[in-house]
Amino acid sequence: MAQYLVLIYEDEASYANADAAVYEQVMKAHNEFGEKNGASLRGGNALQPTSTATSIRRDASGNIAVTDGPFAETKEALGGYYMIEAPDLDAAIAVAKQVPARFGGVEVRPVMVFD
Amino acid sequence: MAAAVAEAHRREWGFVLAATVRATRDLDLAEECVQDAYAQALSTWGPRGVPANPGAWLTTVARRRAVDLQRREERLRRTLPLLLDDRVVPGPDDAEEEDVPDDRLRLIFTCCHPAIAVEAQVALTLRLLCGLTTAEVARAFLVTEPTMAARITRAKKKIAAARIPYRVPPAEELPARIEAVLTVVHLLFTTGQTAPAGDDLVRRDLVERSLDLARMLRTLLATDADVAGLLALILLTDARRATRVAEDGRLLLLEDQDRSRWDRQAISEGVALVREALHRRPPGRYALMAAIAAVHAEAPSWSETDWGEVLALYDLLVGIWPSPVVALNRAVALGLARGPEAGLRAVDALAGEPQLAGYAYLAAARADFLRRLGRVEEARAAYRGALELTENGIERDFLASRLRQLGP
C-alpha cells in the first residue's frame, strides 16, 4: 500500500459568493465522501482561505521575510486535502475522483517513502 | 546472422521487454537486460543457429541476466519502488520456451496511462514496445536527444514513484484505456504519414511502427471494433504510400495518383476489417475514417468516386467526433459532392474556429475551391496564406506550383 495526498484546489471567490445552501451541500458531499471511503482515508482537513495565509521565506540577503498572503497567487487555491492509502495510482485516482470539488479540481501526489 | 537478430529486434523487442519487465518489475533494469540478450544473440546465434522461438530464447536470457544483476545489486539502495503486478511473479527459471506469457498488453497500457503526458506516452511506446533508441525517438519528433531523454526519464520515474500499475485494466476501465492506446498509435501514424517538417513527405519508420503496433493490438484484443477500425485505417491509407509522391519528388493528390500501384493486398485486408468494425453500432471514429479510406481505395478513379457516400460517412463522423478538423474534411467532401461553391461556403463557415486559425489545410482547401471557381486573385492569396503555414518541404513545393499555375 502507498499513501497519496489529494490536494483540493478551488476558486475561492466562488465560495465567498456562495450562500448558506451551497455550504450545506458541500459539507454534505464531504461527509458522504468520508463515509463511503473511510477504509482508504488516513486524514484530511479544510483550510481557511488564502486571505489568512502568511508566507515566510529568506530574501536575497538572507533575512527571513514574513509577508501577508499565499506563496503564489492563483485563481484556484489549495483549500483542503485528504490523505489516502491505496495499492496503486489507479486505485488512488478512483478515490480522488469522488472528492467533492465543485469550484475546481484535485491533484493527487504520491507521498515519498524514505527507507 | 546480424539480419536475423535485427529481424528479432523489430519483431520481438516489445514481447521480450514486456515479459522481462514482469520478472524485474523495473523498466530500466529490464531494458538493460534485453539489450544484453540481443548482444548475446549476435554472438551465439551464428555458431549455434537461430533458435526456433527467438522471442522465448531472448526472454529467457534477459530474465537470467536480470536475476544475476539483481543478486549482485541487492545491497544497493533502490531509489525507486518496483512496479506493481497483479499476480505472483514467477522466477525466471520456470520460464521455459513454451510458457513465456505475452505481457505486451500490460506494457502498452502502462506506457499509455492517462496520468502520463501524451507526448511522453508516445515516446515510451516507441522506446519500450518498438525498441527505438532515445536518439531515434528524438529524431522522429524533432526534438534534441537530451530533451527526449529527460522526457522519457521523467515518465519512467513517475510510473515507479506514483505506482502506475503494470497490468491490463479491469473491464469497466478498458474502453477508455484502449482509446488512450489507440490515440497514441494513431498519432504515430499521422505523424509518419505527413512529417511535420523536413524534406520527406512520409516518415516510413513511424508509419511501419504504427502498423506493427496496430497489428499487435489486433492480435491481443481481437474482438475490439476500434482496434479493427484503426488497423483498417492504417492499412487503407498506407496502401497509397507508393503513389503519394511522383518520381521527381512532387506531391501527388488522390486525384492524380496511379491507382494501379496501390497495394491491393493491404486494401483487401483493410476492407475486410472495416466491414467487421462497422458491425458495431454506432461505429467508432476509426471505423468511419477507415470506411472513407475504403471508398477511395475501391473507386476505379477520382471522377468515379462515390462522393455522396464519402459525405454521408463524414456526416456520421462529425456526429460522434465534433472536431473542427473533421468538420473541415467534411466541408471538402461536401464541395466534391455538390460543387466548389457549396464547398467554399462550408469551408468559410469554419474560418472562425480558433483551433483552425493557422491551420494550413484550411487555407489550402479554400484556395482549391477558389481556383475551381476561377476566382484567381483570391485563390492566389489563399495559396500564399497556406504556404506561410506549411513546413513540410514537399507540401510547400506543391502549393508553390499551384500558385505558379495561376499566373504571375
mmCIF file of C-alpha atoms in Angstrom, chain A residues 1-2 4 87-90 93 110 115, chain B residues 77 84 113 115 161-165 167:
data_model
loop_
_atom_site.group_PDB
_atom_site.id
_atom_site.type_symbol
_atom_site.label_atom_id
_atom_site.label_comp_id
_atom_site.label_asym_id
_atom_site.label_seq_id
_atom_site.Cartn_x
_atom_site.Cartn_y
_atom_site.Cartn_z
ATOM 1 C CA MET A 1 0.000 0.000 0.000
ATOM 2 C CA ALA A 2 1.097 3.565 -0.623
ATOM 3 C CA TYR A 4 -1.265 9.727 -1.629
ATOM 4 C CA PRO A 87 -2.445 -0.034 -3.566
ATOM 5 C CA ASP A 88 -1.604 1.886 -6.756
ATOM 6 C CA LEU A 89 -2.282 5.058 -8.728
ATOM 7 C CA ASP A 90 -5.389 3.644 -10.424
ATOM 8 C CA ILE A 93 -7.475 8.030 -8.791
ATOM 9 C CA PRO A 110 2.328 10.171 -4.023
ATOM 10 C CA ASP A 115 13.932 3.688 3.570
ATOM 11 C CA ARG B 77 19.778 1.011 -2.171
ATOM 12 C CA LEU B 84 3.217 -3.335 -9.157
ATOM 13 C CA HIS B 113 -1.579 5.572 -18.939
ATOM 14 C CA ALA B 115 -1.560 10.069 -15.902
ATOM 15 C CA ALA B 161 7.015 6.751 -7.861
ATOM 16 C CA ALA B 162 3.282 7.242 -8.379
ATOM 17 C CA ARG B 163 2.827 3.460 -8.729
ATOM 18 C CA ILE B 164 1.201 3.276 -12.120
ATOM 19 C CA PRO B 165 0.407 -0.446 -12.178
ATOM 20 C CA ARG B 167 -1.403 -4.658 -15.658
#
